[in-house]
Amino acid sequence: MINQLRKVYSTLIVYNEGKNKLDQNYKWFVTGNHEVIGIHEDELTSKDISLLEAFLVPYNIELPILTEEEEKWRQVIQSKEPTDNAFELDSSFRFVYFFISENQISPNLFNDAIHELFAKRVPILWKNGSEGIIIEKQQDSDENLSYDQIIDVLMSDLYVNINFFVGPFKEDLKEINHHFETLTNDAKTVFGYTNKPVVTYVDAIPYLLIHQTEPELRDEISKTILQEYLDDEDTLKMIETFVQCNLNISETAKELYMHRNSLQYRLDRFLEKTGIDVRQFQHAMPVYLAMLARK
């Protein structure tokens, strides 16, 4: 195919790492054999580009070139009806969405940093220069390296601000396209509600439920539950921290730099004013949802 294209486009070159560069004056494409080819933009009309994109994959030169495994994952994810035979799975896997603040780190440097943290190379698919997914296999999780730890490493070594949305493990490729699209959309929704750098799919459920609730009902929930504390940012921050600390008085007091007796007193005052005791799980969860509903 390359020889045939070269008869039409005389400037066509095949990228060879170490021998030539991804010139910005060229339009780059990936062939079905995972070769990256470039054609000088002066030789291409908009009609040519549309035709080439019909059977070649456009390649963003700012992003790392896909490995053979990453290309297989890309094809499976983009397929509307993939089957288990389309890709040989040797273990369960999960998608981990990531978002990096713009222009903080190059995709290639980020890939290198992530690969250093896992015993085995993990596929990484970039959507653009600031977001993408890591495809983590089940056995990789045995390394006991959490994504909070990964963020600590990236922050200390590279000063990178990053968010991770950790999806559930999957055993097969059924509805993988839908799962991928849902996960990436859910991640963007969730990070609109929280500034936590790492959120798991389980942690995200309250955010997703509130997001799908009609605005009128969200407003009613927040006003009914929070009552006079609706705009009391200090108290609501205290309760949010209390919930995130699993209703543990000592941990919450330490997190807020507050004496535990002062914390107890403020929780008692909230109970007196609202009739809701957030020290009980069945009361804490509605209050937590009401706080999310007001955002």
Short mmCIF file of C-alpha atoms in Angstrom, two decimals:
data_model
loop_
_atom_site.label_atom_id
_atom_site.label_comp_id
_atom_site.label_asym_id
_atom_site.label_seq_id
_atom_site.Cartn_x
_atom_site.Cartn_y
_atom_site.Cartn_z
CA MET A 1 0.00 0.00 0.00
CA ILE A 2 2.83 2.39 0.84
CA ASN A 3 4.38 1.94 -2.60
CA GLN A 4 1.02 2.66 -4.23
CA LEU A 5 0.54 5.81 -2.15
CA ARG A 6 4.06 6.95 -2.98
CA LYS A 7 3.13 6.90 -6.67
CA VAL A 8 0.45 9.47 -5.87
CA TYR A 9 2.27 11.43 -3.16
CA SER A 10 5.95 11.85 -3.92
CA THR A 11 6.75 13.36 -0.50
CA LEU A 12 5.53 10.29 1.42
CA ILE A 13 7.94 9.12 4.11
CA VAL A 14 7.80 6.34 6.67
CA TYR A 15 8.67 7.34 10.21
CA ASN A 16 11.64 5.45 11.60
CA GLU A 17 12.46 6.21 15.21
CA GLY A 18 16.00 7.43 15.56
CA LYS A 19 16.43 8.12 11.85
CA ASN A 20 13.91 10.86 11.11
CA LYS A 21 11.59 13.22 12.93
CA LEU A 22 7.85 13.81 12.96
CA ASP A 23 7.99 17.01 10.90
CA GLN A 24 5.13 19.41 11.66
CA ASN A 25 4.91 20.29 7.96
CA TYR A 26 3.67 16.77 7.26
CA LYS A 27 0.30 15.14 7.85
CA TRP A 28 0.85 11.86 9.64
CA PHE A 29 -1.19 8.66 9.50
CA VAL A 30 -1.02 5.14 10.92
CA THR A 31 -1.45 2.21 8.54
CA GLY A 32 -3.11 -1.12 9.28
CA ASN A 33 0.40 -2.55 9.81
CA HIS A 34 1.08 0.05 12.55
CA GLU A 35 3.50 2.00 10.36
CA VAL A 36 3.49 5.80 10.73
CA ILE A 37 3.65 7.58 7.40
CA GLY A 38 3.79 11.28 6.57
CA ILE A 39 2.89 13.31 3.50
CA HIS A 40 3.90 16.94 3.12
CA GLU A 41 0.90 19.22 3.63
CA ASP A 42 1.67 21.13 0.41
CA GLU A 43 0.82 17.97 -1.52
CA LEU A 44 -2.54 17.45 0.18
CA THR A 45 -5.90 19.03 -0.47
CA SER A 46 -8.78 18.80 2.02
CA LYS A 47 -10.29 16.16 -0.28
CA ASP A 48 -7.04 14.15 -0.14
CA ILE A 49 -7.00 14.29 3.64
CA SER A 50 -10.62 13.13 3.89
CA LEU A 51 -9.87 10.25 1.53
CA LEU A 52 -6.76 9.18 3.44
CA GLU A 53 -8.59 9.34 6.77
CA ALA A 54 -11.16 6.89 5.37
CA PHE A 55 -8.64 4.02 5.48
CA LEU A 56 -5.78 5.39 7.61
CA VAL A 57 -5.79 6.63 11.21
CA PRO A 58 -4.74 10.28 11.64
CA TYR A 59 -1.78 10.58 13.97
CA ASN A 60 -1.16 13.44 16.39
CA ILE A 61 2.62 13.96 16.45
CA GLU A 62 2.47 15.30 20.01
CA LEU A 63 1.31 11.89 21.27
CA PRO A 64 3.42 8.74 21.70
CA ILE A 65 3.31 6.28 18.83
CA LEU A 66 1.08 3.35 19.79
CA THR A 67 2.66 0.00 20.51
CA GLU A 68 1.20 -3.05 18.81
CA GLU A 69 -0.75 -3.89 21.99
CA GLU A 70 -2.05 -0.33 22.35
CA GLU A 71 -3.18 -0.33 18.71
CA LYS A 72 -5.13 -3.56 19.31
CA TRP A 73 -6.85 -1.99 22.31
CA ARG A 74 -7.66 1.12 20.29
CA GLN A 75 -9.26 -0.94 17.56
CA VAL A 76 -11.28 -3.03 20.03
CA ILE A 77 -12.51 0.05 21.90
CA GLN A 78 -13.54 1.81 18.71
CA SER A 79 -15.32 -1.27 17.37
CA LYS A 80 -19.09 -1.07 17.89
CA GLU A 81 -19.50 -4.81 18.41
CA PRO A 82 -16.23 -6.37 19.59
CA THR A 83 -16.18 -10.04 20.50
CA ASP A 84 -14.00 -11.87 22.98
CA ASN A 85 -12.19 -13.38 19.99
CA ALA A 86 -11.14 -9.92 18.83
CA PHE A 87 -8.48 -9.70 21.53
CA GLU A 88 -6.91 -12.43 23.62
CA LEU A 89 -7.30 -11.58 27.31
CA ASP A 90 -4.98 -13.29 29.77
CA SER A 91 -6.49 -11.59 32.83
CA SER A 92 -9.20 -9.17 33.87
CA PHE A 93 -8.51 -5.49 33.29
CA ARG A 94 -9.75 -2.03 34.14
CA PHE A 95 -9.62 1.41 32.56
CA VAL A 96 -8.09 4.22 34.60
CA TYR A 97 -8.93 7.64 33.19
CA PHE A 98 -6.39 10.40 33.79
CA PHE A 99 -6.44 14.14 33.30
CA ILE A 100 -3.36 16.35 33.48
CA SER A 101 -3.39 20.12 33.66
CA GLU A 102 -2.49 21.49 30.23
CA ASN A 103 1.18 21.93 29.31
CA GLN A 104 2.49 20.44 32.56
CA ILE A 105 4.21 17.40 31.07
CA SER A 106 4.69 15.94 27.62
CA PRO A 107 2.74 12.74 26.87
CA ASN A 108 5.98 10.89 26.15
CA LEU A 109 7.51 11.86 29.49
CA PHE A 110 4.28 10.92 31.28
CA ASN A 111 4.29 7.50 29.61
CA ASP A 112 7.88 6.90 30.68
CA ALA A 113 7.06 7.88 34.27
CA ILE A 114 4.02 5.56 34.43
CA HIS A 115 5.92 2.61 32.96
CA GLU A 116 8.59 3.05 35.63
CA LEU A 117 5.96 2.56 38.34
CA PHE A 118 4.63 -0.78 37.10
CA ALA A 119 6.48 -4.09 36.94
CA LYS A 120 5.06 -4.65 33.44
CA ARG A 121 4.46 -2.07 30.73
CA VAL A 122 0.82 -0.92 30.74
CA PRO A 123 -1.01 0.21 27.59
CA ILE A 124 -1.80 3.94 27.58
CA LEU A 125 -4.23 5.47 25.09
CA TRP A 126 -4.22 9.26 24.80
CA LYS A 127 -7.36 11.12 23.77
CA ASN A 128 -5.47 14.39 23.43
CA GLY A 129 -2.44 16.03 25.02
CA SER A 130 -3.95 16.18 28.51
CA GLU A 131 -6.23 13.15 28.97
CA GLY A 132 -6.40 9.45 28.23
CA ILE A 133 -6.69 6.02 29.84
CA ILE A 134 -4.32 3.52 31.38
CA ILE A 135 -5.30 -0.11 30.81
CA GLU A 136 -4.32 -1.93 33.97
CA LYS A 137 -4.37 -5.72 34.12
CA GLN A 138 -5.40 -7.57 37.28
CA GLN A 139 -1.94 -8.92 38.06
CA ASP A 140 -0.50 -5.41 37.94
CA SER A 141 -2.58 -4.47 40.98
CA ASP A 142 -0.66 -7.01 43.06
CA GLU A 143 2.18 -4.50 43.16
CA ASN A 144 0.23 -2.75 45.95
CA LEU A 145 0.91 0.63 44.35
CA SER A 146 -2.16 2.81 44.71
CA TYR A 147 -2.98 5.71 42.45
CA ASP A 148 -2.61 8.04 45.45
CA GLN A 149 0.99 6.82 45.66
CA ILE A 150 1.45 7.35 41.92
CA ILE A 151 0.28 10.95 42.30
CA ASP A 152 2.70 11.47 45.19
CA VAL A 153 5.56 10.21 43.03
CA LEU A 154 4.59 12.34 40.03
CA MET A 155 4.13 15.41 42.20
CA SER A 156 7.43 14.99 44.02
CA ASP A 157 9.51 14.08 40.96
CA LEU A 158 7.80 15.95 38.12
CA TYR A 159 5.54 18.51 39.85
CA VAL A 160 2.53 17.33 37.86
CA ASN A 161 -1.09 17.88 38.93
CA ILE A 162 -3.15 14.89 37.83
CA ASN A 163 -6.53 13.28 38.46
CA PHE A 164 -7.30 9.56 38.23
CA PHE A 165 -10.74 7.97 37.86
CA VAL A 166 -10.31 4.25 38.56
CA GLY A 167 -12.84 2.02 36.82
CA PRO A 168 -14.03 -1.46 37.87
CA PHE A 169 -12.28 -4.63 36.73
CA LYS A 170 -13.85 -6.35 33.74
CA GLU A 171 -13.56 -10.01 32.75
CA ASP A 172 -14.41 -9.71 29.05
CA LEU A 173 -14.86 -7.30 26.16
CA LYS A 174 -18.65 -7.23 26.10
CA GLU A 175 -19.93 -3.71 25.42
CA ILE A 176 -16.38 -2.41 25.81
CA ASN A 177 -17.07 0.59 23.56
CA HIS A 178 -20.01 1.63 25.75
CA HIS A 179 -17.99 1.01 28.91
CA PHE A 180 -15.14 3.18 27.64
CA GLU A 181 -17.41 6.07 26.64
CA THR A 182 -19.39 5.88 29.89
CA LEU A 183 -16.26 5.78 32.03
CA THR A 184 -14.65 8.81 30.39
CA ASN A 185 -17.89 10.82 30.54
CA ASP A 186 -18.48 9.82 34.18
CA ALA A 187 -14.95 10.88 35.08
CA LYS A 188 -15.52 14.40 33.75
CA THR A 189 -18.81 14.58 35.66
CA VAL A 190 -17.29 13.39 38.93
CA PHE A 191 -14.37 15.83 38.88
CA GLY A 192 -16.91 18.61 38.55
CA TYR A 193 -18.13 17.72 42.05
CA THR A 194 -14.92 16.90 43.91
CA ASN A 195 -11.33 18.07 44.07
CA LYS A 196 -10.10 14.65 45.24
CA PRO A 197 -7.23 13.61 42.93
CA VAL A 198 -8.20 9.92 42.94
CA VAL A 199 -11.78 8.68 42.69
CA THR A 200 -12.83 5.05 42.27
CA TYR A 201 -16.00 4.01 40.49
CA VAL A 202 -17.54 3.03 43.85
CA ASP A 203 -16.68 6.44 45.33
CA ALA A 204 -18.26 8.08 42.29
CA ILE A 205 -21.76 6.61 42.69
CA PRO A 206 -23.14 9.44 44.90
CA TYR A 207 -21.83 12.07 42.47
CA LEU A 208 -23.36 10.29 39.46
CA LEU A 209 -26.73 9.81 41.18
CA ILE A 210 -26.95 13.46 42.16
CA HIS A 211 -25.87 14.58 38.70
CA GLN A 212 -28.76 12.65 37.14
CA THR A 213 -31.29 14.11 39.58
CA GLU A 214 -33.53 16.90 38.32
CA PRO A 215 -32.34 20.36 39.46
CA GLU A 216 -35.64 21.07 41.28
CA LEU A 217 -35.32 17.87 43.33
CA ARG A 218 -31.66 18.56 44.08
CA ASP A 219 -32.58 21.99 45.37
CA GLU A 220 -35.38 20.54 47.52
CA ILE A 221 -33.09 17.85 48.97
CA SER A 222 -30.37 20.29 49.93
CA LYS A 223 -32.77 22.79 51.53
CA THR A 224 -34.77 20.14 53.41
CA ILE A 225 -31.77 18.26 54.80
CA LEU A 226 -29.30 21.07 55.45
CA GLN A 227 -31.87 23.61 56.67
CA GLU A 228 -30.16 26.65 58.25
CA TYR A 229 -26.74 25.17 57.44
CA LEU A 230 -27.37 25.42 53.70
CA ASP A 231 -24.80 28.21 53.30
CA ASP A 232 -22.65 27.47 56.35
CA GLU A 233 -19.45 26.52 54.53
CA ASP A 234 -17.43 25.85 57.70
CA THR A 235 -19.94 23.37 59.13
CA LEU A 236 -20.49 21.64 55.80
CA LYS A 237 -16.74 21.31 55.27
CA MET A 238 -16.50 19.75 58.73
CA ILE A 239 -19.24 17.22 57.95
CA GLU A 240 -17.78 16.42 54.54
CA THR A 241 -14.42 15.69 56.15
CA PHE A 242 -16.17 13.61 58.83
CA VAL A 243 -17.80 11.45 56.15
CA GLN A 244 -14.54 11.11 54.21
CA CYS A 245 -12.86 9.98 57.44
CA ASN A 246 -15.44 7.17 57.77
CA LEU A 247 -17.25 8.92 60.66
CA ASN A 248 -14.12 8.69 62.79
CA ILE A 249 -13.99 11.53 65.33
CA SER A 250 -10.26 11.33 66.02
CA GLU A 251 -9.22 11.21 62.34
CA THR A 252 -11.55 14.09 61.48
CA ALA A 253 -10.28 16.26 64.35
CA LYS A 254 -6.71 15.59 63.24
CA GLU A 255 -7.53 16.38 59.60
CA LEU A 256 -9.22 19.67 60.58
CA TYR A 257 -6.64 20.59 63.26
CA MET A 258 -9.49 20.70 65.74
CA HIS A 259 -9.80 19.37 69.30
CA ARG A 260 -12.05 16.32 69.32
CA ASN A 261 -14.24 17.89 72.04
CA SER A 262 -14.82 20.92 69.80
CA LEU A 263 -15.76 18.60 66.96
CA GLN A 264 -18.16 16.67 69.21
CA TYR A 265 -19.76 19.93 70.31
CA ARG A 266 -20.31 21.10 66.73
CA LEU A 267 -21.82 17.74 65.74
CA ASP A 268 -24.13 17.96 68.76
CA ARG A 269 -25.21 21.46 67.66
CA PHE A 270 -25.98 20.17 64.17
CA LEU A 271 -28.14 17.44 65.73
CA GLU A 272 -29.99 19.95 67.91
CA LYS A 273 -30.70 22.28 64.98
CA THR A 274 -31.65 19.68 62.34
CA GLY A 275 -32.60 16.52 64.20
CA ILE A 276 -29.95 14.67 62.13
CA ASP A 277 -27.10 12.80 63.82
CA VAL A 278 -24.33 12.47 61.24
CA ARG A 279 -22.49 10.09 63.57
CA GLN A 280 -24.95 7.46 62.35
CA PHE A 281 -24.37 6.18 58.84
CA GLN A 282 -28.06 6.26 57.86
CA HIS A 283 -28.11 9.98 58.72
CA ALA A 284 -24.65 10.85 57.39
CA MET A 285 -25.34 9.58 53.86
CA PRO A 286 -28.41 11.80 53.21
CA VAL A 287 -26.50 14.82 54.53
CA TYR A 288 -23.57 13.99 52.26
CA LEU A 289 -25.89 13.67 49.24
CA ALA A 290 -27.58 16.96 50.18
CA MET A 291 -24.19 18.67 50.20
CA LEU A 292 -23.43 17.29 46.74
CA ALA A 293 -26.87 18.40 45.54
CA ARG A 294 -26.11 22.05 46.32
CA LYS A 295 -22.97 22.14 44.20
#
